[in-house]
mmCIF file with all atom_site columns, C-alpha atoms in Angstrom:
data_model
loop_
_atom_site.group_PDB
_atom_site.id
_atom_site.type_symbol
_atom_site.label_atom_id
_atom_site.label_alt_id
_atom_site.label_comp_id
_atom_site.label_asym_id
_atom_site.label_entity_id
_atom_site.label_seq_id
_atom_site.pdbx_PDB_ins_code
_atom_site.Cartn_x
_atom_site.Cartn_y
_atom_site.Cartn_z
_atom_site.occupancy
_atom_site.B_iso_or_equiv
_atom_site.pdbx_formal_charge
_atom_site.auth_seq_id
_atom_site.auth_comp_id
_atom_site.auth_asym_id
_atom_site.auth_atom_id
_atom_site.pdbx_PDB_model_num
ATOM 1   C CA . MET A 1 1   ? 156.830 -4.534 -46.781 1.00 55.00 ? 1   MET A CA 1
ATOM 2   C CA . ASN A 1 2   ? 158.535 -1.858 -48.456 1.00 75.00 ? 2   ASN A CA 1
ATOM 3   C CA . ARG A 1 3   ? 158.543 -3.122 -51.540 1.00 76.00 ? 3   ARG A CA 1
ATOM 4   C CA . SER A 1 4   ? 154.385 -3.882 -51.389 1.00 79.00 ? 4   SER A CA 1
ATOM 5   C CA . LEU A 1 5   ? 154.053 -0.485 -50.940 1.00 77.00 ? 5   LEU A CA 1
ATOM 6   C CA . LYS A 1 6   ? 156.507 0.367  -53.569 1.00 81.00 ? 6   LYS A CA 1
ATOM 7   C CA . TRP A 1 7   ? 153.657 -1.863 -56.263 1.00 83.00 ? 7   TRP A CA 1
ATOM 8   C CA . PHE A 1 8   ? 151.241 0.523  -54.683 1.00 80.00 ? 8   PHE A CA 1
ATOM 9   C CA . THR A 1 9   ? 152.457 2.854  -54.823 1.00 81.00 ? 9   THR A CA 1
ATOM 10  C CA . VAL A 1 10  ? 152.885 2.686  -57.894 1.00 82.00 ? 10  VAL A CA 1
ATOM 11  C CA . GLY A 1 11  ? 149.359 0.147  -58.781 1.00 85.00 ? 11  GLY A CA 1
ATOM 12  C CA . LEU A 1 12  ? 147.717 3.814  -57.469 1.00 81.00 ? 12  LEU A CA 1
ATOM 13  C CA . VAL A 1 13  ? 149.359 6.186  -59.764 1.00 80.00 ? 13  VAL A CA 1
ATOM 14  C CA . SER A 1 14  ? 149.115 3.976  -62.387 1.00 86.00 ? 14  SER A CA 1
ATOM 15  C CA . ALA A 1 15  ? 145.752 3.810  -61.701 1.00 86.00 ? 15  ALA A CA 1
ATOM 16  C CA . TRP A 1 16  ? 145.079 8.037  -61.253 1.00 82.00 ? 16  TRP A CA 1
ATOM 17  C CA . TYR A 1 17  ? 146.762 8.689  -65.212 1.00 83.00 ? 17  TYR A CA 1
ATOM 18  C CA . ALA A 1 18  ? 144.709 6.293  -66.805 1.00 88.00 ? 18  ALA A CA 1
ATOM 19  C CA . SER A 1 19  ? 141.175 7.580  -64.383 1.00 87.00 ? 19  SER A CA 1
ATOM 20  C CA . ASN A 1 20  ? 141.946 11.287 -65.867 1.00 86.00 ? 20  ASN A CA 1
ATOM 21  C CA . ILE A 1 21  ? 143.458 10.665 -68.995 1.00 87.00 ? 21  ILE A CA 1
ATOM 22  C CA . GLY A 1 22  ? 140.717 8.683  -70.201 1.00 89.00 ? 22  GLY A CA 1
ATOM 23  C CA . VAL A 1 23  ? 138.007 10.725 -68.337 1.00 89.00 ? 23  VAL A CA 1
ATOM 24  C CA . LEU A 1 24  ? 140.112 13.433 -71.052 1.00 88.00 ? 24  LEU A CA 1
ATOM 25  C CA . LEU A 1 25  ? 139.270 11.850 -73.704 1.00 90.00 ? 25  LEU A CA 1
ATOM 26  C CA . LEU A 1 26  ? 135.548 10.506 -73.281 1.00 90.00 ? 26  LEU A CA 1
ATOM 27  C CA . ASN A 1 27  ? 134.826 14.043 -72.554 1.00 91.00 ? 27  ASN A CA 1
ATOM 28  C CA . LYS A 1 28  ? 136.355 15.177 -75.830 1.00 89.00 ? 28  LYS A CA 1
ATOM 29  C CA . TYR A 1 29  ? 134.505 12.999 -77.885 1.00 90.00 ? 29  TYR A CA 1
ATOM 30  C CA . LEU A 1 30  ? 131.592 13.758 -76.691 1.00 90.00 ? 30  LEU A CA 1
ATOM 31  C CA . LEU A 1 31  ? 131.534 17.467 -76.436 1.00 89.00 ? 31  LEU A CA 1
ATOM 32  C CA . SER A 1 32  ? 132.983 17.228 -80.232 1.00 82.00 ? 32  SER A CA 1
ATOM 33  C CA . ASN A 1 33  ? 133.489 13.812 -81.765 1.00 80.00 ? 33  ASN A CA 1
ATOM 34  C CA . TYR A 1 34  ? 130.283 12.748 -80.678 1.00 84.00 ? 34  TYR A CA 1
ATOM 35  C CA . GLY A 1 35  ? 127.838 16.103 -80.569 1.00 82.00 ? 35  GLY A CA 1
ATOM 36  C CA . PHE A 1 36  ? 126.838 16.360 -77.501 1.00 88.00 ? 36  PHE A CA 1
ATOM 37  C CA . LYS A 1 37  ? 126.783 20.384 -76.370 1.00 86.00 ? 37  LYS A CA 1
ATOM 38  C CA . TYR A 1 38  ? 126.061 20.515 -72.971 1.00 89.00 ? 38  TYR A CA 1
ATOM 39  C CA . PRO A 1 39  ? 129.828 20.746 -71.443 1.00 90.00 ? 39  PRO A CA 1
ATOM 40  C CA . ILE A 1 40  ? 128.451 22.755 -67.414 1.00 89.00 ? 40  ILE A CA 1
ATOM 41  C CA . PHE A 1 41  ? 125.674 19.328 -67.477 1.00 92.00 ? 41  PHE A CA 1
ATOM 42  C CA . LEU A 1 42  ? 128.777 16.644 -68.306 1.00 90.00 ? 42  LEU A CA 1
ATOM 43  C CA . THR A 1 43  ? 130.611 18.798 -65.351 1.00 89.00 ? 43  THR A CA 1
ATOM 44  C CA . LEU A 1 44  ? 127.141 17.975 -63.326 1.00 91.00 ? 44  LEU A CA 1
ATOM 45  C CA . CYS A 1 45  ? 127.753 14.006 -63.456 1.00 91.00 ? 45  CYS A CA 1
ATOM 46  C CA . HIS A 1 46  ? 131.623 14.108 -62.546 1.00 86.00 ? 46  HIS A CA 1
ATOM 47  C CA . MET A 1 47  ? 130.704 15.969 -59.803 1.00 88.00 ? 47  MET A CA 1
ATOM 48  C CA . ILE A 1 48  ? 127.909 13.090 -59.246 1.00 92.00 ? 48  ILE A CA 1
ATOM 49  C CA . ALA A 1 49  ? 130.206 10.134 -59.928 1.00 90.00 ? 49  ALA A CA 1
ATOM 50  C CA . CYS A 1 50  ? 133.169 11.063 -57.977 1.00 87.00 ? 50  CYS A CA 1
ATOM 51  C CA . SER A 1 51  ? 131.020 11.754 -54.905 1.00 90.00 ? 51  SER A CA 1
ATOM 52  C CA . LEU A 1 52  ? 128.918 8.804  -54.789 1.00 93.00 ? 52  LEU A CA 1
ATOM 53  C CA . LEU A 1 53  ? 132.206 6.808  -55.595 1.00 90.00 ? 53  LEU A CA 1
ATOM 54  C CA . SER A 1 54  ? 134.134 9.298  -52.776 1.00 89.00 ? 54  SER A CA 1
ATOM 55  C CA . TYR A 1 55  ? 131.884 8.192  -50.370 1.00 90.00 ? 55  TYR A CA 1
ATOM 56  C CA . ALA A 1 56  ? 131.732 4.365  -51.507 1.00 92.00 ? 56  ALA A CA 1
ATOM 57  C CA . ALA A 1 57  ? 135.120 4.119  -50.578 1.00 87.00 ? 57  ALA A CA 1
ATOM 58  C CA . ILE A 1 58  ? 135.075 6.411  -47.567 1.00 89.00 ? 58  ILE A CA 1
ATOM 59  C CA . VAL A 1 59  ? 131.885 4.859  -45.455 1.00 89.00 ? 59  VAL A CA 1
ATOM 60  C CA . TRP A 1 60  ? 132.020 1.408  -46.881 1.00 90.00 ? 60  TRP A CA 1
ATOM 61  C CA . MET A 1 61  ? 135.180 0.266  -48.782 1.00 88.00 ? 61  MET A CA 1
ATOM 62  C CA . LYS A 1 62  ? 137.014 2.810  -45.047 1.00 85.00 ? 62  LYS A CA 1
ATOM 63  C CA . LEU A 1 63  ? 139.896 2.866  -47.462 1.00 81.00 ? 63  LEU A CA 1
ATOM 64  C CA . VAL A 1 64  ? 140.762 6.965  -46.123 1.00 82.00 ? 64  VAL A CA 1
ATOM 65  C CA . PRO A 1 65  ? 139.572 7.779  -42.956 1.00 86.00 ? 65  PRO A CA 1
ATOM 66  C CA . LEU A 1 66  ? 136.104 10.095 -42.691 1.00 86.00 ? 66  LEU A CA 1
ATOM 67  C CA . GLN A 1 67  ? 137.051 13.931 -42.295 1.00 85.00 ? 67  GLN A CA 1
ATOM 68  C CA . ILE A 1 68  ? 134.864 15.614 -39.670 1.00 87.00 ? 68  ILE A CA 1
ATOM 69  C CA . VAL A 1 69  ? 134.214 19.382 -40.489 1.00 87.00 ? 69  VAL A CA 1
ATOM 70  C CA . LYS A 1 70  ? 135.099 21.654 -37.557 1.00 88.00 ? 70  LYS A CA 1
ATOM 71  C CA . SER A 1 71  ? 135.061 25.167 -37.696 1.00 91.00 ? 71  SER A CA 1
ATOM 72  C CA . ARG A 1 72  ? 133.076 27.313 -39.999 1.00 91.00 ? 72  ARG A CA 1
ATOM 73  C CA . VAL A 1 73  ? 135.949 28.212 -41.301 1.00 92.00 ? 73  VAL A CA 1
ATOM 74  C CA . GLN A 1 74  ? 137.019 25.331 -42.523 1.00 92.00 ? 74  GLN A CA 1
ATOM 75  C CA . LEU A 1 75  ? 133.986 24.066 -44.189 1.00 92.00 ? 75  LEU A CA 1
ATOM 76  C CA . LEU A 1 76  ? 134.486 28.254 -45.793 1.00 93.00 ? 76  LEU A CA 1
ATOM 77  C CA . LYS A 1 77  ? 137.643 27.118 -46.873 1.00 89.00 ? 77  LYS A CA 1
ATOM 78  C CA . ILE A 1 78  ? 136.415 23.472 -47.924 1.00 90.00 ? 78  ILE A CA 1
ATOM 79  C CA . ALA A 1 79  ? 133.638 25.545 -50.650 1.00 91.00 ? 79  ALA A CA 1
ATOM 80  C CA . THR A 1 80  ? 135.760 27.770 -51.744 1.00 91.00 ? 80  THR A CA 1
ATOM 81  C CA . LEU A 1 81  ? 138.155 25.247 -53.013 1.00 88.00 ? 81  LEU A CA 1
ATOM 82  C CA . SER A 1 82  ? 134.862 23.221 -54.157 1.00 87.00 ? 82  SER A CA 1
ATOM 83  C CA . LEU A 1 83  ? 133.629 25.986 -55.837 1.00 89.00 ? 83  LEU A CA 1
ATOM 84  C CA . VAL A 1 84  ? 136.997 26.744 -58.107 1.00 88.00 ? 84  VAL A CA 1
ATOM 85  C CA . PHE A 1 85  ? 137.764 22.985 -58.618 1.00 86.00 ? 85  PHE A CA 1
ATOM 86  C CA . CYS A 1 86  ? 134.562 23.011 -60.100 1.00 87.00 ? 86  CYS A CA 1
ATOM 87  C CA . ALA A 1 87  ? 135.145 26.186 -62.097 1.00 88.00 ? 87  ALA A CA 1
ATOM 88  C CA . SER A 1 88  ? 138.064 24.632 -63.457 1.00 88.00 ? 88  SER A CA 1
ATOM 89  C CA . VAL A 1 89  ? 136.659 21.768 -64.995 1.00 88.00 ? 89  VAL A CA 1
ATOM 90  C CA . VAL A 1 90  ? 133.833 24.142 -65.924 1.00 90.00 ? 90  VAL A CA 1
ATOM 91  C CA . GLY A 1 91  ? 136.121 24.908 -68.284 1.00 90.00 ? 91  GLY A CA 1
ATOM 92  C CA . GLY A 1 92  ? 137.996 22.617 -69.253 1.00 90.00 ? 92  GLY A CA 1
ATOM 93  C CA . ASN A 1 93  ? 135.068 20.664 -69.861 1.00 90.00 ? 93  ASN A CA 1
ATOM 94  C CA . VAL A 1 94  ? 134.097 24.418 -72.410 1.00 90.00 ? 94  VAL A CA 1
ATOM 95  C CA . ALA A 1 95  ? 137.599 24.383 -74.051 1.00 90.00 ? 95  ALA A CA 1
ATOM 96  C CA . LEU A 1 96  ? 136.972 21.137 -74.895 1.00 88.00 ? 96  LEU A CA 1
ATOM 97  C CA . ARG A 1 97  ? 134.072 22.012 -76.963 1.00 86.00 ? 97  ARG A CA 1
ATOM 98  C CA . TYR A 1 98  ? 136.593 24.147 -78.982 1.00 86.00 ? 98  TYR A CA 1
ATOM 99  C CA . LEU A 1 99  ? 139.784 23.189 -78.623 1.00 87.00 ? 99  LEU A CA 1
ATOM 100 C CA . PRO A 1 100 ? 142.044 19.739 -79.478 1.00 87.00 ? 100 PRO A CA 1
ATOM 101 C CA . VAL A 1 101 ? 143.418 17.531 -76.551 1.00 85.00 ? 101 VAL A CA 1
ATOM 102 C CA . SER A 1 102 ? 146.952 18.689 -78.032 1.00 80.00 ? 102 SER A CA 1
ATOM 103 C CA . PHE A 1 103 ? 146.836 22.215 -77.673 1.00 84.00 ? 103 PHE A CA 1
ATOM 104 C CA . THR A 1 104 ? 144.165 22.163 -74.309 1.00 86.00 ? 104 THR A CA 1
ATOM 105 C CA . GLN A 1 105 ? 147.157 20.765 -72.573 1.00 82.00 ? 105 GLN A CA 1
ATOM 106 C CA . ALA A 1 106 ? 150.360 22.441 -73.292 1.00 79.00 ? 106 ALA A CA 1
ATOM 107 C CA . VAL A 1 107 ? 148.017 25.675 -71.897 1.00 85.00 ? 107 VAL A CA 1
ATOM 108 C CA . GLY A 1 108 ? 147.230 23.146 -68.757 1.00 81.00 ? 108 GLY A CA 1
ATOM 109 C CA . ALA A 1 109 ? 150.911 23.298 -68.897 1.00 80.00 ? 109 ALA A CA 1
ATOM 110 C CA . THR A 1 110 ? 150.950 26.546 -67.643 1.00 82.00 ? 110 THR A CA 1
ATOM 111 C CA . ALA A 1 111 ? 149.863 25.836 -64.545 1.00 82.00 ? 111 ALA A CA 1
ATOM 112 C CA . PRO A 1 112 ? 153.234 26.717 -62.224 1.00 82.00 ? 112 PRO A CA 1
ATOM 113 C CA . PHE A 1 113 ? 152.952 30.354 -63.622 1.00 84.00 ? 113 PHE A CA 1
ATOM 114 C CA . PHE A 1 114 ? 149.726 30.933 -62.685 1.00 84.00 ? 114 PHE A CA 1
ATOM 115 C CA . THR A 1 115 ? 150.216 29.454 -58.666 1.00 81.00 ? 115 THR A CA 1
ATOM 116 C CA . ALA A 1 116 ? 153.521 31.912 -58.517 1.00 84.00 ? 116 ALA A CA 1
ATOM 117 C CA . VAL A 1 117 ? 151.116 34.876 -59.766 1.00 84.00 ? 117 VAL A CA 1
ATOM 118 C CA . PHE A 1 118 ? 148.703 33.838 -57.124 1.00 82.00 ? 118 PHE A CA 1
ATOM 119 C CA . ALA A 1 119 ? 150.882 33.400 -54.495 1.00 81.00 ? 119 ALA A CA 1
ATOM 120 C CA . TYR A 1 120 ? 153.375 36.401 -54.916 1.00 83.00 ? 120 TYR A CA 1
ATOM 121 C CA . PHE A 1 121 ? 149.431 38.571 -54.918 1.00 83.00 ? 121 PHE A CA 1
ATOM 122 C CA . LEU A 1 122 ? 146.937 37.225 -52.530 1.00 77.00 ? 122 LEU A CA 1
ATOM 123 C CA . ALA A 1 123 ? 149.792 35.457 -50.467 1.00 75.00 ? 123 ALA A CA 1
ATOM 124 C CA . ALA A 1 124 ? 152.411 37.469 -50.209 1.00 77.00 ? 124 ALA A CA 1
ATOM 125 C CA . LYS A 1 125 ? 154.629 34.255 -51.426 1.00 80.00 ? 125 LYS A CA 1
ATOM 126 C CA . ARG A 1 126 ? 157.301 35.050 -53.615 1.00 81.00 ? 126 ARG A CA 1
ATOM 127 C CA . GLU A 1 127 ? 160.351 33.087 -54.948 1.00 80.00 ? 127 GLU A CA 1
ATOM 128 C CA . ALA A 1 128 ? 163.865 33.434 -55.797 1.00 81.00 ? 128 ALA A CA 1
ATOM 129 C CA . TRP A 1 129 ? 164.503 35.596 -59.455 1.00 84.00 ? 129 TRP A CA 1
ATOM 130 C CA . LEU A 1 130 ? 165.637 32.210 -60.955 1.00 83.00 ? 130 LEU A CA 1
ATOM 131 C CA . THR A 1 131 ? 162.583 30.723 -60.014 1.00 84.00 ? 131 THR A CA 1
ATOM 132 C CA . TYR A 1 132 ? 160.773 33.463 -61.946 1.00 84.00 ? 132 TYR A CA 1
ATOM 133 C CA . ALA A 1 133 ? 163.196 33.274 -64.641 1.00 88.00 ? 133 ALA A CA 1
ATOM 134 C CA . THR A 1 134 ? 161.876 29.397 -65.424 1.00 86.00 ? 134 THR A CA 1
ATOM 135 C CA . LEU A 1 135 ? 158.610 30.884 -66.421 1.00 86.00 ? 135 LEU A CA 1
ATOM 136 C CA . ILE A 1 136 ? 159.881 32.359 -69.065 1.00 88.00 ? 136 ILE A CA 1
ATOM 137 C CA . PRO A 1 137 ? 159.883 29.600 -71.493 1.00 88.00 ? 137 PRO A CA 1
ATOM 138 C CA . VAL A 1 138 ? 156.583 27.520 -69.881 1.00 83.00 ? 138 VAL A CA 1
ATOM 139 C CA . VAL A 1 139 ? 155.068 31.395 -71.114 1.00 84.00 ? 139 VAL A CA 1
ATOM 140 C CA . ALA A 1 140 ? 156.706 32.035 -74.625 1.00 87.00 ? 140 ALA A CA 1
ATOM 141 C CA . GLY A 1 141 ? 155.987 27.980 -75.083 1.00 85.00 ? 141 GLY A CA 1
ATOM 142 C CA . VAL A 1 142 ? 152.814 28.302 -74.768 1.00 82.00 ? 142 VAL A CA 1
ATOM 143 C CA . VAL A 1 143 ? 152.103 31.543 -76.780 1.00 80.00 ? 143 VAL A CA 1
ATOM 144 C CA . ILE A 1 144 ? 154.440 29.782 -79.859 1.00 84.00 ? 144 ILE A CA 1
ATOM 145 C CA . ALA A 1 145 ? 152.123 26.194 -79.767 1.00 79.00 ? 145 ALA A CA 1
ATOM 146 C CA . SER A 1 146 ? 149.193 29.563 -79.873 1.00 76.00 ? 146 SER A CA 1
ATOM 147 C CA . GLY A 1 147 ? 150.303 30.976 -83.019 1.00 74.00 ? 147 GLY A CA 1
ATOM 148 C CA . GLY A 1 148 ? 150.790 27.317 -84.663 1.00 73.00 ? 148 GLY A CA 1
ATOM 149 C CA . GLU A 1 149 ? 147.369 25.654 -83.738 1.00 75.00 ? 149 GLU A CA 1
ATOM 150 C CA . PRO A 1 150 ? 145.417 24.463 -87.071 1.00 75.00 ? 150 PRO A CA 1
ATOM 151 C CA . SER A 1 151 ? 141.884 24.741 -84.558 1.00 77.00 ? 151 SER A CA 1
ATOM 152 C CA . PHE A 1 152 ? 142.574 27.946 -82.284 1.00 79.00 ? 152 PHE A CA 1
ATOM 153 C CA . TYR A 1 153 ? 139.567 29.038 -81.015 1.00 77.00 ? 153 TYR A CA 1
ATOM 154 C CA . LEU A 1 154 ? 139.984 32.240 -78.960 1.00 78.00 ? 154 LEU A CA 1
ATOM 155 C CA . PHE A 1 155 ? 136.739 31.157 -76.516 1.00 81.00 ? 155 PHE A CA 1
ATOM 156 C CA . GLY A 1 156 ? 137.784 27.776 -76.080 1.00 82.00 ? 156 GLY A CA 1
ATOM 157 C CA . PHE A 1 157 ? 141.410 29.231 -75.456 1.00 81.00 ? 157 PHE A CA 1
ATOM 158 C CA . ILE A 1 158 ? 139.799 31.606 -72.305 1.00 82.00 ? 158 ILE A CA 1
ATOM 159 C CA . MET A 1 159 ? 138.209 29.340 -71.453 1.00 84.00 ? 159 MET A CA 1
ATOM 160 C CA . CYS A 1 160 ? 140.768 26.843 -71.367 1.00 83.00 ? 160 CYS A CA 1
ATOM 161 C CA . LEU A 1 161 ? 142.911 29.470 -69.373 1.00 81.00 ? 161 LEU A CA 1
ATOM 162 C CA . GLY A 1 162 ? 140.774 30.553 -66.978 1.00 83.00 ? 162 GLY A CA 1
ATOM 163 C CA . ALA A 1 163 ? 140.369 26.388 -65.967 1.00 83.00 ? 163 ALA A CA 1
ATOM 164 C CA . THR A 1 164 ? 144.148 26.750 -65.700 1.00 80.00 ? 164 THR A CA 1
ATOM 165 C CA . ALA A 1 165 ? 144.406 29.077 -63.810 1.00 77.00 ? 165 ALA A CA 1
ATOM 166 C CA . ALA A 1 166 ? 141.923 27.310 -61.527 1.00 72.00 ? 166 ALA A CA 1
ATOM 167 C CA . SER A 1 167 ? 143.964 24.596 -61.339 1.00 68.00 ? 167 SER A CA 1
ATOM 168 C CA . ARG A 1 168 ? 147.557 23.306 -59.885 1.00 55.00 ? 168 ARG A CA 1
ATOM 169 C CA . ALA A 1 169 ? 151.073 21.067 -59.435 1.00 67.00 ? 169 ALA A CA 1
ATOM 170 C CA . VAL A 1 170 ? 153.324 19.867 -61.903 1.00 48.00 ? 170 VAL A CA 1
ATOM 171 C CA . LEU A 1 171 ? 153.153 16.167 -61.583 1.00 54.00 ? 171 LEU A CA 1
ATOM 172 C CA . GLY A 1 172 ? 150.456 16.508 -63.920 1.00 59.00 ? 172 GLY A CA 1
ATOM 173 C CA . ASN A 1 173 ? 151.519 18.118 -66.794 1.00 62.00 ? 173 ASN A CA 1
ATOM 174 C CA . VAL A 1 174 ? 153.695 14.355 -66.775 1.00 65.00 ? 174 VAL A CA 1
ATOM 175 C CA . LYS A 1 175 ? 150.153 12.682 -67.170 1.00 71.00 ? 175 LYS A CA 1
ATOM 176 C CA . GLY A 1 176 ? 149.261 16.171 -69.856 1.00 75.00 ? 176 GLY A CA 1
ATOM 177 C CA . ALA A 1 177 ? 151.590 15.475 -71.928 1.00 72.00 ? 177 ALA A CA 1
ATOM 178 C CA . VAL A 1 178 ? 150.988 11.378 -72.068 1.00 75.00 ? 178 VAL A CA 1
ATOM 179 C CA . ALA A 1 179 ? 147.518 12.667 -73.220 1.00 79.00 ? 179 ALA A CA 1
ATOM 180 C CA . VAL A 1 180 ? 148.450 14.438 -76.074 1.00 78.00 ? 180 VAL A CA 1
ATOM 181 C CA . VAL A 1 181 ? 150.509 11.838 -77.246 1.00 77.00 ? 181 VAL A CA 1
ATOM 182 C CA . ILE A 1 182 ? 146.929 9.345  -76.833 1.00 80.00 ? 182 ILE A CA 1
ATOM 183 C CA . SER A 1 183 ? 144.521 12.101 -78.408 1.00 82.00 ? 183 SER A CA 1
ATOM 184 C CA . ILE A 1 184 ? 146.504 12.573 -81.281 1.00 81.00 ? 184 ILE A CA 1
ATOM 185 C CA . LEU A 1 185 ? 146.418 8.719  -82.385 1.00 82.00 ? 185 LEU A CA 1
ATOM 186 C CA . ILE A 1 186 ? 142.385 8.441  -81.633 1.00 83.00 ? 186 ILE A CA 1
ATOM 187 C CA . PHE A 1 187 ? 141.384 11.773 -82.632 1.00 82.00 ? 187 PHE A CA 1
ATOM 188 C CA . LYS A 1 188 ? 143.990 12.878 -85.422 1.00 81.00 ? 188 LYS A CA 1
ATOM 189 C CA . ASN A 1 189 ? 143.969 16.361 -85.110 1.00 79.00 ? 189 ASN A CA 1
ATOM 190 C CA . PRO A 1 190 ? 146.062 18.753 -86.924 1.00 80.00 ? 190 PRO A CA 1
ATOM 191 C CA . ILE A 1 191 ? 149.519 18.993 -85.999 1.00 79.00 ? 191 ILE A CA 1
ATOM 192 C CA . SER A 1 192 ? 152.677 21.672 -87.018 1.00 81.00 ? 192 SER A CA 1
ATOM 193 C CA . ALA A 1 193 ? 155.574 21.915 -86.056 1.00 83.00 ? 193 ALA A CA 1
ATOM 194 C CA . THR A 1 194 ? 155.882 24.971 -84.397 1.00 84.00 ? 194 THR A CA 1
ATOM 195 C CA . GLY A 1 195 ? 152.813 24.390 -82.208 1.00 82.00 ? 195 GLY A CA 1
ATOM 196 C CA . VAL A 1 196 ? 155.323 21.102 -80.558 1.00 82.00 ? 196 VAL A CA 1
ATOM 197 C CA . MET A 1 197 ? 158.363 23.149 -80.225 1.00 86.00 ? 197 MET A CA 1
ATOM 198 C CA . GLY A 1 198 ? 156.103 25.783 -77.963 1.00 84.00 ? 198 GLY A CA 1
ATOM 199 C CA . TYR A 1 199 ? 154.625 22.995 -76.483 1.00 82.00 ? 199 TYR A CA 1
ATOM 200 C CA . LEU A 1 200 ? 157.992 21.576 -76.493 1.00 83.00 ? 200 LEU A CA 1
ATOM 201 C CA . LEU A 1 201 ? 159.326 24.158 -74.842 1.00 86.00 ? 201 LEU A CA 1
ATOM 202 C CA . THR A 1 202 ? 156.601 24.995 -72.544 1.00 82.00 ? 202 THR A CA 1
ATOM 203 C CA . ILE A 1 203 ? 156.758 21.536 -70.719 1.00 81.00 ? 203 ILE A CA 1
ATOM 204 C CA . ILE A 1 204 ? 161.070 21.718 -70.612 1.00 84.00 ? 204 ILE A CA 1
ATOM 205 C CA . GLY A 1 205 ? 160.395 25.719 -68.630 1.00 84.00 ? 205 GLY A CA 1
ATOM 206 C CA . VAL A 1 206 ? 157.662 23.345 -66.221 1.00 80.00 ? 206 VAL A CA 1
ATOM 207 C CA . VAL A 1 207 ? 160.807 21.073 -65.728 1.00 80.00 ? 207 VAL A CA 1
ATOM 208 C CA . LEU A 1 208 ? 162.766 24.019 -64.702 1.00 83.00 ? 208 LEU A CA 1
ATOM 209 C CA . TYR A 1 209 ? 160.448 25.552 -62.508 1.00 82.00 ? 209 TYR A CA 1
ATOM 210 C CA . SER A 1 210 ? 160.188 21.991 -61.274 1.00 79.00 ? 210 SER A CA 1
ATOM 211 C CA . THR A 1 211 ? 164.067 22.209 -59.917 1.00 81.00 ? 211 THR A CA 1
ATOM 212 C CA . ALA A 1 212 ? 164.133 25.598 -59.204 1.00 82.00 ? 212 ALA A CA 1
ATOM 213 C CA . LYS A 1 213 ? 162.199 25.472 -56.876 1.00 78.00 ? 213 LYS A CA 1
ATOM 214 C CA . LYS A 1 214 ? 163.233 22.179 -55.081 1.00 77.00 ? 214 LYS A CA 1
ATOM 215 C CA . ARG A 1 215 ? 166.641 24.367 -54.612 1.00 78.00 ? 215 ARG A CA 1
ATOM 216 C CA . SER A 1 216 ? 165.269 27.381 -53.431 1.00 74.00 ? 216 SER A CA 1
ATOM 217 C CA . LYS A 1 217 ? 163.878 25.536 -50.331 1.00 66.00 ? 217 LYS A CA 1
#
């Protein structure tokens, strides 16, 4: 039973990686290589597809139980989370018009920084100083990667930062590293040694941040 559960979990994680990276690369191809100029409409298609597939999985296939909204407060929280997530996807798609996937994933790796900042100012949640110290290489890595990015575009960079600020989870950075390698192989966008060093520094910072948070708990 445990073995079956293990392989089921591996299958789910693999499917999540494949679908996320696949959508990311498809969006990049449509917005940059194919010349599609409507990232917000692309986001609308994304949201509609997610809604329909979720409805089918819940109502028809019954993969997960149907959850009922029990109060206005809960509805408000769900609506707020939905708007923030939508803004994140829109920002990410707009950024893909101007920046290579490799660079957007490097910026996306700074999600722990925004998580810590928002938790401090909005929820008054304070971490240990060691945890905050691990964020230094996260930010420094992106600064270095920005300086060494041949295709750097300021507006795309701002949109990517906004999308990252509206997103969260450290596990996604592993997916980001895989997406970087695949995107470079497919789109053959130019990269520099400085950019690679910056991205690696950011990933190291994320790993240290995750380790520090676990120890603080």
